[in-house]
mmCIF file of C-alpha atoms in Angstrom:
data_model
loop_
_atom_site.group_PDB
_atom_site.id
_atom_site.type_symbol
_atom_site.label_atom_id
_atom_site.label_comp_id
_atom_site.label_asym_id
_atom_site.label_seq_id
_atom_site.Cartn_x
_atom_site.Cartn_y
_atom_site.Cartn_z
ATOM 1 C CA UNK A 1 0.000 0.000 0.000
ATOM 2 C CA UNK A 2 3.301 2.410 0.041
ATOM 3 C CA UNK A 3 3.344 1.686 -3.572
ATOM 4 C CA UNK A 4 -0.424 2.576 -3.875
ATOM 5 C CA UNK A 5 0.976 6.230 -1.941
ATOM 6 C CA UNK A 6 3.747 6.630 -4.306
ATOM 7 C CA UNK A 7 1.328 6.737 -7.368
ATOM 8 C CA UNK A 8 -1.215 9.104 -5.569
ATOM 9 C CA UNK A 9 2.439 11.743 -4.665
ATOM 10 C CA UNK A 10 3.929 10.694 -7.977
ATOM 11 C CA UNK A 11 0.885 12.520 -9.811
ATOM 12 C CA UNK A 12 2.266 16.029 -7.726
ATOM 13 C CA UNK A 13 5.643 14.879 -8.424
ATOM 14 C CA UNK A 14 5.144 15.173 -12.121
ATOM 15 C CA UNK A 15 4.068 18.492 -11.892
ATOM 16 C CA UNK A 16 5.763 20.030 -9.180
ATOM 17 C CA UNK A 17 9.741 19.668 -10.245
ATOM 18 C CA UNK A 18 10.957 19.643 -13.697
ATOM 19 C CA UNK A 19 13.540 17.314 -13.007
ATOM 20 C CA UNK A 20 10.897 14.870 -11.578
ATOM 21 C CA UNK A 21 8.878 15.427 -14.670
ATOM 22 C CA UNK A 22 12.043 14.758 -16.528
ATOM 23 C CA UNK A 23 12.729 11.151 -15.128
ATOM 24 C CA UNK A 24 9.052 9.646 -14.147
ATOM 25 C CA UNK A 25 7.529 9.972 -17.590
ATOM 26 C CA UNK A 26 4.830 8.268 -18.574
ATOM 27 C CA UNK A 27 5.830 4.170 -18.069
ATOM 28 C CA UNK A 28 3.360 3.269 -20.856
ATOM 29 C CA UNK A 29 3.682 4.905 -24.498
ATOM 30 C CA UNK A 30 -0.142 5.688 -25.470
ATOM 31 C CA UNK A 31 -1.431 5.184 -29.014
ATOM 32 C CA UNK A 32 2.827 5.281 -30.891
ATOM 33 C CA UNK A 33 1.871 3.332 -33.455
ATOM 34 C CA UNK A 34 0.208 4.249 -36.535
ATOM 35 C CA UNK A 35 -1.906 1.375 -36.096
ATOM 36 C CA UNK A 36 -2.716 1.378 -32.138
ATOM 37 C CA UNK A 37 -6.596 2.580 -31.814
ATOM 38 C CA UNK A 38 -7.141 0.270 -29.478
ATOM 39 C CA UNK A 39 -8.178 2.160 -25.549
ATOM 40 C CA UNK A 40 -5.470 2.059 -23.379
ATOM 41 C CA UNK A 41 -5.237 -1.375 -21.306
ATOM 42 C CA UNK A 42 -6.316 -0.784 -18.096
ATOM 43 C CA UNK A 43 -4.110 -1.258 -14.894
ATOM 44 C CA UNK A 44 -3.866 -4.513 -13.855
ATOM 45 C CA UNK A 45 -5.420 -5.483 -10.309
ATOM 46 C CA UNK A 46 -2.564 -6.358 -8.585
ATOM 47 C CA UNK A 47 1.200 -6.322 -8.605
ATOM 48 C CA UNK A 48 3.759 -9.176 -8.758
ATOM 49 C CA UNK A 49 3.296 -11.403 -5.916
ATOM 50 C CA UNK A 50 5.858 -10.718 -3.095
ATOM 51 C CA UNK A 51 6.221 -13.005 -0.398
ATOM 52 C CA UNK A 52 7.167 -11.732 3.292
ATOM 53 C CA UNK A 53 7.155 -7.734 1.543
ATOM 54 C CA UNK A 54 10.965 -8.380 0.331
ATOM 55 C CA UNK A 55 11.248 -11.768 -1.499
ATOM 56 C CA UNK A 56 9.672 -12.132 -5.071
ATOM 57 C CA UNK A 57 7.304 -14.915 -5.738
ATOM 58 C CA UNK A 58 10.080 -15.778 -9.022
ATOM 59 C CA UNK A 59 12.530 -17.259 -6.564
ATOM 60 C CA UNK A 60 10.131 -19.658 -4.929
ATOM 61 C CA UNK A 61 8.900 -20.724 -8.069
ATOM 62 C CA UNK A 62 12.276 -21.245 -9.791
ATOM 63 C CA UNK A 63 13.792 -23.829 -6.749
ATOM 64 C CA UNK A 64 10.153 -25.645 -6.275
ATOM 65 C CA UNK A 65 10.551 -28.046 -8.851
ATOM 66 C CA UNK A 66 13.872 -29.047 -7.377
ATOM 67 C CA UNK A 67 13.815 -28.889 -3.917
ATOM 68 C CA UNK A 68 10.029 -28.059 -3.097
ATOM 69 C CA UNK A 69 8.569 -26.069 -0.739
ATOM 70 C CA UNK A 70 10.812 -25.756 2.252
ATOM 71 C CA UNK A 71 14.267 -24.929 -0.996
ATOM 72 C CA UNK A 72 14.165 -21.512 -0.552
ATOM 73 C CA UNK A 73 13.493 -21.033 2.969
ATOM 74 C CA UNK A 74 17.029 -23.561 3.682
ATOM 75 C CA UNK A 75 18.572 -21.505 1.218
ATOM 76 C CA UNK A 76 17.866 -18.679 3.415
ATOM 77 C CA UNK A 77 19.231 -19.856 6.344
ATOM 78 C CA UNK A 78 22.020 -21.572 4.870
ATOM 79 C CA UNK A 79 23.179 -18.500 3.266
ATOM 80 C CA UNK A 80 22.349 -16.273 7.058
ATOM 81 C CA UNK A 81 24.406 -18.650 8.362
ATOM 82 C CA UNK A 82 27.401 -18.314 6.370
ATOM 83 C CA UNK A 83 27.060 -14.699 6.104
ATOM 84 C CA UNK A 84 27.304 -14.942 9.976
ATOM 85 C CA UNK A 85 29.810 -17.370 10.479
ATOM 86 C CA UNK A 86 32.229 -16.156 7.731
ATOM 87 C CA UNK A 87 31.404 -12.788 9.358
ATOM 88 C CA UNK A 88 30.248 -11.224 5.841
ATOM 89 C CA UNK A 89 27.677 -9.763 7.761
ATOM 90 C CA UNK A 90 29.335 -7.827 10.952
ATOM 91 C CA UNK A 91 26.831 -7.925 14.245
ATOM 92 C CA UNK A 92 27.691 -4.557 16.305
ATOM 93 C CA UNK A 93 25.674 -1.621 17.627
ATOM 94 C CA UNK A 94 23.920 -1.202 13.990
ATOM 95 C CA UNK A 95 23.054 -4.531 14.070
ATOM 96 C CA UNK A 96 20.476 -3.750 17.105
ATOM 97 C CA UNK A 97 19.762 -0.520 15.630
ATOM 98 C CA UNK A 98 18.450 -2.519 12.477
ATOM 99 C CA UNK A 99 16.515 -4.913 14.511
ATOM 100 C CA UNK A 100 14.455 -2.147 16.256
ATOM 101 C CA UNK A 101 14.359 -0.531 13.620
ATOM 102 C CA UNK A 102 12.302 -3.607 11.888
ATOM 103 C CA UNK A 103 10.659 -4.358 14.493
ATOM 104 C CA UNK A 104 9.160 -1.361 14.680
ATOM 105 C CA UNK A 105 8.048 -0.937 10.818
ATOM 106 C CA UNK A 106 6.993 -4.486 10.355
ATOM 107 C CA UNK A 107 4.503 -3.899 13.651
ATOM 108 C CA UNK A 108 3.555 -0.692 12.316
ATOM 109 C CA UNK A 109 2.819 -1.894 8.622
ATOM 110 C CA UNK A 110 1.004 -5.049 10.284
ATOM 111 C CA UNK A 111 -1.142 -2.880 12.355
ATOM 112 C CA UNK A 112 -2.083 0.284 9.815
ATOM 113 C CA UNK A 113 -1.296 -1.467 6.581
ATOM 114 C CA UNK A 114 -4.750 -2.261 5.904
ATOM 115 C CA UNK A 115 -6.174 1.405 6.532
ATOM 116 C CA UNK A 116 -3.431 3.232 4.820
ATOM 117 C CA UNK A 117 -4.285 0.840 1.825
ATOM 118 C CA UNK A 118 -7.939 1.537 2.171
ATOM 119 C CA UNK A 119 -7.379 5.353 2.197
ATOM 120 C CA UNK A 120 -5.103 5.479 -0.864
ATOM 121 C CA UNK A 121 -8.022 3.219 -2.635
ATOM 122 C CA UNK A 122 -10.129 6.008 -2.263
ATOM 123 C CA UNK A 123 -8.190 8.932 -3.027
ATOM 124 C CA UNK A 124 -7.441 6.776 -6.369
ATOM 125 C CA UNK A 125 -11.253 6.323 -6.753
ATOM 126 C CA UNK A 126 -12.097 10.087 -6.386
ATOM 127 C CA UNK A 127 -9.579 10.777 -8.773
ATOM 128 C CA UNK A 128 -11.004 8.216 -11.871
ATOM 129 C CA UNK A 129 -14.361 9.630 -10.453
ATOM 130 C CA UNK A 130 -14.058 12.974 -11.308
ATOM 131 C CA UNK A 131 -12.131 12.348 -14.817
ATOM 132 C CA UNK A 132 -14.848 9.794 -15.288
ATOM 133 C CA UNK A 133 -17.500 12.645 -14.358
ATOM 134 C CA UNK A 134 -15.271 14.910 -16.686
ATOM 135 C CA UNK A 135 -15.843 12.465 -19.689
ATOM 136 C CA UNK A 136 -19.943 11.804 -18.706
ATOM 137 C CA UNK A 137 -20.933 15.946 -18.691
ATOM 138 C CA UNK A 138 -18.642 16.237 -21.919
ATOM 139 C CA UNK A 139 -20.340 12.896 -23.788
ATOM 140 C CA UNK A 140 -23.951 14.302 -22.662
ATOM 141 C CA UNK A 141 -23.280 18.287 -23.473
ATOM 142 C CA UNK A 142 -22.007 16.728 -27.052
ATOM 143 C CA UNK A 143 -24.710 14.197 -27.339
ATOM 144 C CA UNK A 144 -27.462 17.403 -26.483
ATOM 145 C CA UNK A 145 -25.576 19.244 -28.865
ATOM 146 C CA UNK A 146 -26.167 16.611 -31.978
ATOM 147 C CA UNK A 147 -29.698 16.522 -30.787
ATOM 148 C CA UNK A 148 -30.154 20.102 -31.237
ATOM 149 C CA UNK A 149 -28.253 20.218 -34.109
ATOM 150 C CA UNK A 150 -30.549 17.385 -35.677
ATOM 151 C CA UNK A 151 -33.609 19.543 -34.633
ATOM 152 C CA UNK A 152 -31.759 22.560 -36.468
ATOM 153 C CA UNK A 153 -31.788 20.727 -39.818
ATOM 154 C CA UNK A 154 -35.365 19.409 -39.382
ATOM 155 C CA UNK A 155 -36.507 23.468 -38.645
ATOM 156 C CA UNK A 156 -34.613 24.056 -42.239
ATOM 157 C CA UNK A 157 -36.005 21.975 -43.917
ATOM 158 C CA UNK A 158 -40.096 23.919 -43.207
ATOM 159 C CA UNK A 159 -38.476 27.061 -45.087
ATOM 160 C CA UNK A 160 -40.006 26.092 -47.785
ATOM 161 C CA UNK A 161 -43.161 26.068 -46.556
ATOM 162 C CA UNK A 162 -42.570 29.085 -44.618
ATOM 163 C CA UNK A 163 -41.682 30.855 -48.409
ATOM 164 C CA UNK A 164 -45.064 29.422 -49.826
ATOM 165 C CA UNK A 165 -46.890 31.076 -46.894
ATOM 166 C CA UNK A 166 -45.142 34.720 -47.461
ATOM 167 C CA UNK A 167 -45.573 34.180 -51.544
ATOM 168 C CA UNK A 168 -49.065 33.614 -50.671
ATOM 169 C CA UNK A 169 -49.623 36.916 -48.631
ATOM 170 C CA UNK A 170 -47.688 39.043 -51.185
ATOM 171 C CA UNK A 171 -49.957 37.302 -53.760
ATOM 172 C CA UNK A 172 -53.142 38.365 -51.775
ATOM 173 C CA UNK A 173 -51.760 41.820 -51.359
ATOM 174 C CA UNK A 174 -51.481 42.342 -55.419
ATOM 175 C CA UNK A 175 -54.722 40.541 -56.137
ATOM 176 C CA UNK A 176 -56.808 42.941 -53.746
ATOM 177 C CA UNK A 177 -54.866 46.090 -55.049
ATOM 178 C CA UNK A 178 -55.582 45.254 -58.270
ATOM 179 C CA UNK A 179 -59.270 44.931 -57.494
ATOM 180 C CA UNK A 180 -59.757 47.662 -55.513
ATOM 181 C CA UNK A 181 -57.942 50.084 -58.774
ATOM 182 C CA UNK A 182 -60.359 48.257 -60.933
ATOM 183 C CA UNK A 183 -63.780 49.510 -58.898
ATOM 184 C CA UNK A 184 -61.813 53.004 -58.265
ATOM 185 C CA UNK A 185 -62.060 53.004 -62.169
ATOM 186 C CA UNK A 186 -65.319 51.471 -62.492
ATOM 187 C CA UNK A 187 -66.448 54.051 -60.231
ATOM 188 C CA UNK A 188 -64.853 57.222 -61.454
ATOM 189 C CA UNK A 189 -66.112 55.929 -65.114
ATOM 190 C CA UNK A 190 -69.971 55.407 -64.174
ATOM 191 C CA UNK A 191 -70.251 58.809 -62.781
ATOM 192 C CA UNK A 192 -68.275 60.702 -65.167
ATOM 193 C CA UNK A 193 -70.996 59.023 -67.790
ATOM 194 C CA UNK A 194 -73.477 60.088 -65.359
ATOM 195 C CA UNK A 195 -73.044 63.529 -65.379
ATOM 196 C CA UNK A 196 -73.014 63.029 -69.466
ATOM 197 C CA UNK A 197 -76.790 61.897 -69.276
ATOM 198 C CA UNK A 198 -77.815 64.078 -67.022
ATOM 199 C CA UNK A 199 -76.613 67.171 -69.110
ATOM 200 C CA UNK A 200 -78.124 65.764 -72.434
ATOM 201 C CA UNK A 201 -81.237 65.478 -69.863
ATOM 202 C CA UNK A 202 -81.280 68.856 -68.905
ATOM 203 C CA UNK A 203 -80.629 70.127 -72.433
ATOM 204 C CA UNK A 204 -83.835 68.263 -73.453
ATOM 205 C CA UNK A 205 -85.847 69.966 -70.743
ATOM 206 C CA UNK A 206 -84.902 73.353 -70.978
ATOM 207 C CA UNK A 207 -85.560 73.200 -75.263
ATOM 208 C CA UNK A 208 -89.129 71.678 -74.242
ATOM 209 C CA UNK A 209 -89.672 74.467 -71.694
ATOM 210 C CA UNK A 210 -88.449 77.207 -73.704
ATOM 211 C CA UNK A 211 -90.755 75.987 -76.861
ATOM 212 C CA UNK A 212 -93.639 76.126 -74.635
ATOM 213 C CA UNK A 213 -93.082 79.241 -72.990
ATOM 214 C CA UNK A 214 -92.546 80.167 -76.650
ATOM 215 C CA UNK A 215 -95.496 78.951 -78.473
ATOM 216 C CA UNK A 216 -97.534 80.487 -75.867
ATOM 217 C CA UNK A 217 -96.449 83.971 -76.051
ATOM 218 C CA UNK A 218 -97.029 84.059 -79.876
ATOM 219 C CA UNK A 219 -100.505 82.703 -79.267
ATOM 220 C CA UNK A 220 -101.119 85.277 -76.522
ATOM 221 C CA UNK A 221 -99.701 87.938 -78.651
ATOM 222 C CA UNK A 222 -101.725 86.721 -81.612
ATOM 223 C CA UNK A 223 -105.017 87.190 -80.067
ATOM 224 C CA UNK A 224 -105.994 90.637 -81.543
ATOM 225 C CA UNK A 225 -108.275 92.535 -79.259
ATOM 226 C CA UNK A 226 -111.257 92.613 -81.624
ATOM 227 C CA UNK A 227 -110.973 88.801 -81.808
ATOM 228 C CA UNK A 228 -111.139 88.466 -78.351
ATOM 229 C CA UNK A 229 -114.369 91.013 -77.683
ATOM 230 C CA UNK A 230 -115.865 88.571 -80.680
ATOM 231 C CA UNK A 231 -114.562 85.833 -78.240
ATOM 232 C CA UNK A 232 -116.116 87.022 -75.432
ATOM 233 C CA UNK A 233 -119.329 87.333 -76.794
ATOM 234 C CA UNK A 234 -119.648 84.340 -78.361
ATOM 235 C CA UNK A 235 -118.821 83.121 -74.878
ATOM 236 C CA UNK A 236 -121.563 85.149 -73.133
ATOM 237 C CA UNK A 237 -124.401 83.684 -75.773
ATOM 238 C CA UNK A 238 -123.289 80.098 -74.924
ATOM 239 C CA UNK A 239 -123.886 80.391 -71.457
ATOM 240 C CA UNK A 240 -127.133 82.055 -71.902
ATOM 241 C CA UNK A 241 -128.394 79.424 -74.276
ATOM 242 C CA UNK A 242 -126.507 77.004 -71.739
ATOM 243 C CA UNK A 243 -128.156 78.584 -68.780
ATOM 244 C CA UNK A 244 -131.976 78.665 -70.010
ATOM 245 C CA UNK A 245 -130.894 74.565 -71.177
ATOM 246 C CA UNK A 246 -130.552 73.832 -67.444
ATOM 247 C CA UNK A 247 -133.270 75.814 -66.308
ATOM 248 C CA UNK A 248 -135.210 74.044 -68.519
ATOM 249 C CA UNK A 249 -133.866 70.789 -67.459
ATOM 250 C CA UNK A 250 -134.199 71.830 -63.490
ATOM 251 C CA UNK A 251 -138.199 73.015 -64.256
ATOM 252 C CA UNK A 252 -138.953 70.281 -66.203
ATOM 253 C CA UNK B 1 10.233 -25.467 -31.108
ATOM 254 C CA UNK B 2 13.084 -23.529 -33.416
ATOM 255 C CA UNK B 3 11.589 -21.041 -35.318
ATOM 256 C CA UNK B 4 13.228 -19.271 -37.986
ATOM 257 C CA UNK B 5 16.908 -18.481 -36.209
ATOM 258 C CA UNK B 6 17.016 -14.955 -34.225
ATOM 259 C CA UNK B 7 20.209 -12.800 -34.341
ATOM 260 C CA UNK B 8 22.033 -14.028 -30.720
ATOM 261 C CA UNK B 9 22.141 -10.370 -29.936
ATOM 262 C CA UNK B 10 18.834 -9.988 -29.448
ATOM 263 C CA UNK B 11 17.684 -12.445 -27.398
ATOM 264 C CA UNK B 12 17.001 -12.349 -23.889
ATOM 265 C CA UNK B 13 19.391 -13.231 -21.833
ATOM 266 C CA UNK B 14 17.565 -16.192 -20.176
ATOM 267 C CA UNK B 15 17.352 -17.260 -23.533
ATOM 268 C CA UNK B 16 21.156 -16.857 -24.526
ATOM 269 C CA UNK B 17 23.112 -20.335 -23.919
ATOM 270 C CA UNK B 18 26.332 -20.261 -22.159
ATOM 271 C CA UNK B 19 28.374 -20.361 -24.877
ATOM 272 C CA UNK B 20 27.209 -17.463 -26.731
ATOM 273 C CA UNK B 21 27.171 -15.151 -23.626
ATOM 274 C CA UNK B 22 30.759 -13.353 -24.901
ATOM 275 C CA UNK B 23 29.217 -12.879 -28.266
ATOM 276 C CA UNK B 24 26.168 -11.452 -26.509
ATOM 277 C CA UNK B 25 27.832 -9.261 -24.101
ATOM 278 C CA UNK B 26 29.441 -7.901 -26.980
ATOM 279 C CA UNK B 27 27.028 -7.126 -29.078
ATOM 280 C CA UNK B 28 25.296 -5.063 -26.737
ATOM 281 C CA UNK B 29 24.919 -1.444 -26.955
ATOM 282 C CA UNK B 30 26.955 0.407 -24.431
ATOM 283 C CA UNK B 31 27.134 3.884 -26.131
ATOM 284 C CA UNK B 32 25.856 6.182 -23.450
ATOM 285 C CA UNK B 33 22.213 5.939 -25.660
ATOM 286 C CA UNK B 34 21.957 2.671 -25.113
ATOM 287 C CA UNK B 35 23.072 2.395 -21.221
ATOM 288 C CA UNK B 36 20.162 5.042 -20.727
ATOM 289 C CA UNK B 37 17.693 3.568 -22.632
ATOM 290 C CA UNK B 38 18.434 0.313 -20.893
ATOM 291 C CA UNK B 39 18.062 1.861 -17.439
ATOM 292 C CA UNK B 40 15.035 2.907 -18.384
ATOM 293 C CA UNK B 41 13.908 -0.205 -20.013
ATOM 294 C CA UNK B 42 14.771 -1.837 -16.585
ATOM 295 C CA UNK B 43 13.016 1.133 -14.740
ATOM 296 C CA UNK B 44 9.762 0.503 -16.613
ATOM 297 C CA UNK B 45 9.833 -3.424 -16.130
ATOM 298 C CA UNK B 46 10.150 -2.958 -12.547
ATOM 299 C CA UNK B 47 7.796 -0.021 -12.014
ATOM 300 C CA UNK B 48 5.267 -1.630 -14.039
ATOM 301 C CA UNK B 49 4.983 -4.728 -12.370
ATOM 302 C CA UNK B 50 5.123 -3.736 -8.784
ATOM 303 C CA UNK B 51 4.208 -0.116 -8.208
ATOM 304 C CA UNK B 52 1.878 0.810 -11.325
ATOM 305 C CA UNK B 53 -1.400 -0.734 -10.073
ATOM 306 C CA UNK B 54 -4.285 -0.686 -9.019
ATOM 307 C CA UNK B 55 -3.961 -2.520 -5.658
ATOM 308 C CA UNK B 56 0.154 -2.357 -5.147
ATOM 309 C CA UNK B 57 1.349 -3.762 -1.688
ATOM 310 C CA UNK B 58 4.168 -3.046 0.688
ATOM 311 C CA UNK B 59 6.743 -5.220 -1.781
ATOM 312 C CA UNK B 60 7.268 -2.857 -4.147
ATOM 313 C CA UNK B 61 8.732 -0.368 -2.419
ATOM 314 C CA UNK B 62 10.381 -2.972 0.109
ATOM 315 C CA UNK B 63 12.145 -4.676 -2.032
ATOM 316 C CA UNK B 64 13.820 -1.057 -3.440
ATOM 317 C CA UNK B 65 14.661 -0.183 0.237
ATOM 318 C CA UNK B 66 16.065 -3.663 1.324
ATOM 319 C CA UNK B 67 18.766 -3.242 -1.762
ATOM 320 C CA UNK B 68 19.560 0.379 -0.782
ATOM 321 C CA UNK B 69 20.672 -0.752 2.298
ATOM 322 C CA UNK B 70 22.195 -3.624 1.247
ATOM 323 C CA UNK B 71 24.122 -1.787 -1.335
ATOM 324 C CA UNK B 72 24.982 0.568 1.420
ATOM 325 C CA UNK B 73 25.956 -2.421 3.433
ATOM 326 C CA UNK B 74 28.542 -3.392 0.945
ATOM 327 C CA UNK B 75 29.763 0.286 0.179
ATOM 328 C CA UNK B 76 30.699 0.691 4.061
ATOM 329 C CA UNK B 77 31.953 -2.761 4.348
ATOM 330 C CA UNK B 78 35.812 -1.259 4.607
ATOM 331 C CA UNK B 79 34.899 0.418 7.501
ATOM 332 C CA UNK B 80 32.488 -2.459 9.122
ATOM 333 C CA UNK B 81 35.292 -4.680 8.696
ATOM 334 C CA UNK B 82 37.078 -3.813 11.800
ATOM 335 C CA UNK B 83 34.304 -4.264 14.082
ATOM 336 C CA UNK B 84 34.674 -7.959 13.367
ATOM 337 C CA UNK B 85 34.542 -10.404 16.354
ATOM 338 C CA UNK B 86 37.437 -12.448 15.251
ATOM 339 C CA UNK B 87 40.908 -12.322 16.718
ATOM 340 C CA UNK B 88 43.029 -11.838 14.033
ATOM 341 C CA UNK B 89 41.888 -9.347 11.512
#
């Protein structure tokens, strides 16, 4: 679980010196090849086995088929021995020193390995939460975006109808100023005609009137005096003989 | 199980058989170039399989600390020499 630490402080490490950025590149070379579209492999689970923290599971499994189980373990203590007896390996002062010392950190990575490990798990998992949250809100805001652009295209395509409704209007607006010239016309023709009849009409009239008025003056003016006393008493004798008919008729 | 025959210098060295080991030590690249890129080669292997994942444990980093200090062992082993228990030195 140190190891699980180092990748969590190796992240700052990358960008905090240059030399660090310098030596821990990235271990894996992304998409190189030409051909390499694959996604990126993800991390495996779990690292190479490691038996008692120090030695590699390799070692046991290269003596096993030779000497079995216990090999490596009398290996070990054949080769502490020798160390010891030859005196390869010096015991004095540091020798305690290095005991306590590993006493100490194996009892202390016995007894907190399992919550250190536990909080590095989750500051990992925060981390490929929010890049994960990162890719979700920018695969939905590009998803929304095709939608509306879909919606865009389907609004272009009712221009045309939208064109058929305005040629329509325009063609209304022509058709009723055309009409309403044509009774402007109609209407300015009928009474200019009108005012023709009625002149001939008066004209007609006024010749009729005049005659008359005419005609009767030279009839009054032709009536000579002496043929209107003869008039007058030809007049006078009718009624008499018209006035002893009736008293006749009223007697009798 | 030979398939077509691979240039010795580029096998692995498990693979290499005693015999051709001088041939394959020297065909190795030891320009400066090539000692770097084989650090590094050696870097990723390790970092790879013990630190880069998901659920690393205590090994990884052990195993780096137990050979500091027993490279340091063998650095200071000139001066640990004369606390031997031994009589005659």
């Amino acid at each position: 679980m140190l190891s699980r630490l180092v990748i969590v402080s190796a992240g700052c490490l990358k960008s905090s010196s240059p030399l660090g950025a310098g030596l821990v590149q990235a271990s894996r070379s992304l998409h190189t090849s030409s051909q390499s579209l694959a996604p990126v492999p993800a991390l495996p689970e779990k690292g190479g086995k490691v038996r008692h923290g120090i030695f590699p599971e390799e070692i046991f499994q290269l003596l096993y088929p030779k000497t079995g189980v216990t090999g490596p373990y009398m290996l070990g203590t054949g080769l502490l021995l020798y160390m010891l007896s030859k005196e390869i390996y010096v015991i004095n002062h540091e020798t305690f020193a290095a005991a306590s010392i590993g006493g100490v950190i194996i009892y202390g990575i016995k007894k907190f390995g399992p919550s250190v490990a536990a909080f590095a798990d989750k500051l990992n998992e925060e981390k490929v939460a929010k890049a994960q949250e990162v890719k979700d809100v920018a695969m939905s805001s590009l998803a929304q975006a095709v939608e509306e652009e879909k919606k865009e295209q389907w609004r272009a395509e009712g221009r045309s109808m939208l064109f058929e409704a305005k040629r329509n209007n325009v063609a209304m607006l022509l058709e009723t100023n055309f009409r309403e010239r044509l009774h402007m016309v109609t209407n300015e023709v009928k009474r200019r005609l009108d005012y023709q009849v009625a002149l001939q009409y008066l004209h007609t009239r006024m010749e009729q009137e005049h005659m008359v008025n005419w005609v009767e003056k030279s009839v009054i003016s032709s009536i000579t005096p002496q043929q209107e006393k003869e008039s007058i008493a030809k007049c006078i004798t009718d009624l008499k003989a018209l006035a002893k008919a009736t008293q006749a008729k009223a007697m009798a | 199980m030979a398939d077509r025959p691979v240039p010795v210098i580029e096998k692995r060295l498990m693979d290499v058989k005693l015999g051709e080991l001088g041939s394959w030590l020297g065909g190795r690249d030891f320009t400066p170039n090539g000692l770097i890129s084989a650090v590094r080669r050696g870097h990723d292997r390790y970092y790879n399989k013990y630190i880069n994942v998901k659920k690393g444990g205590i090994g990884g980093v052990a195993m780096l600390l137990v050979g500091y200090v027993a490279m340091s062992y063998m650095w200071e082993y000139d001066h640990i020499k004369h606390d031997r228990w031994r009589k005659y030195h």
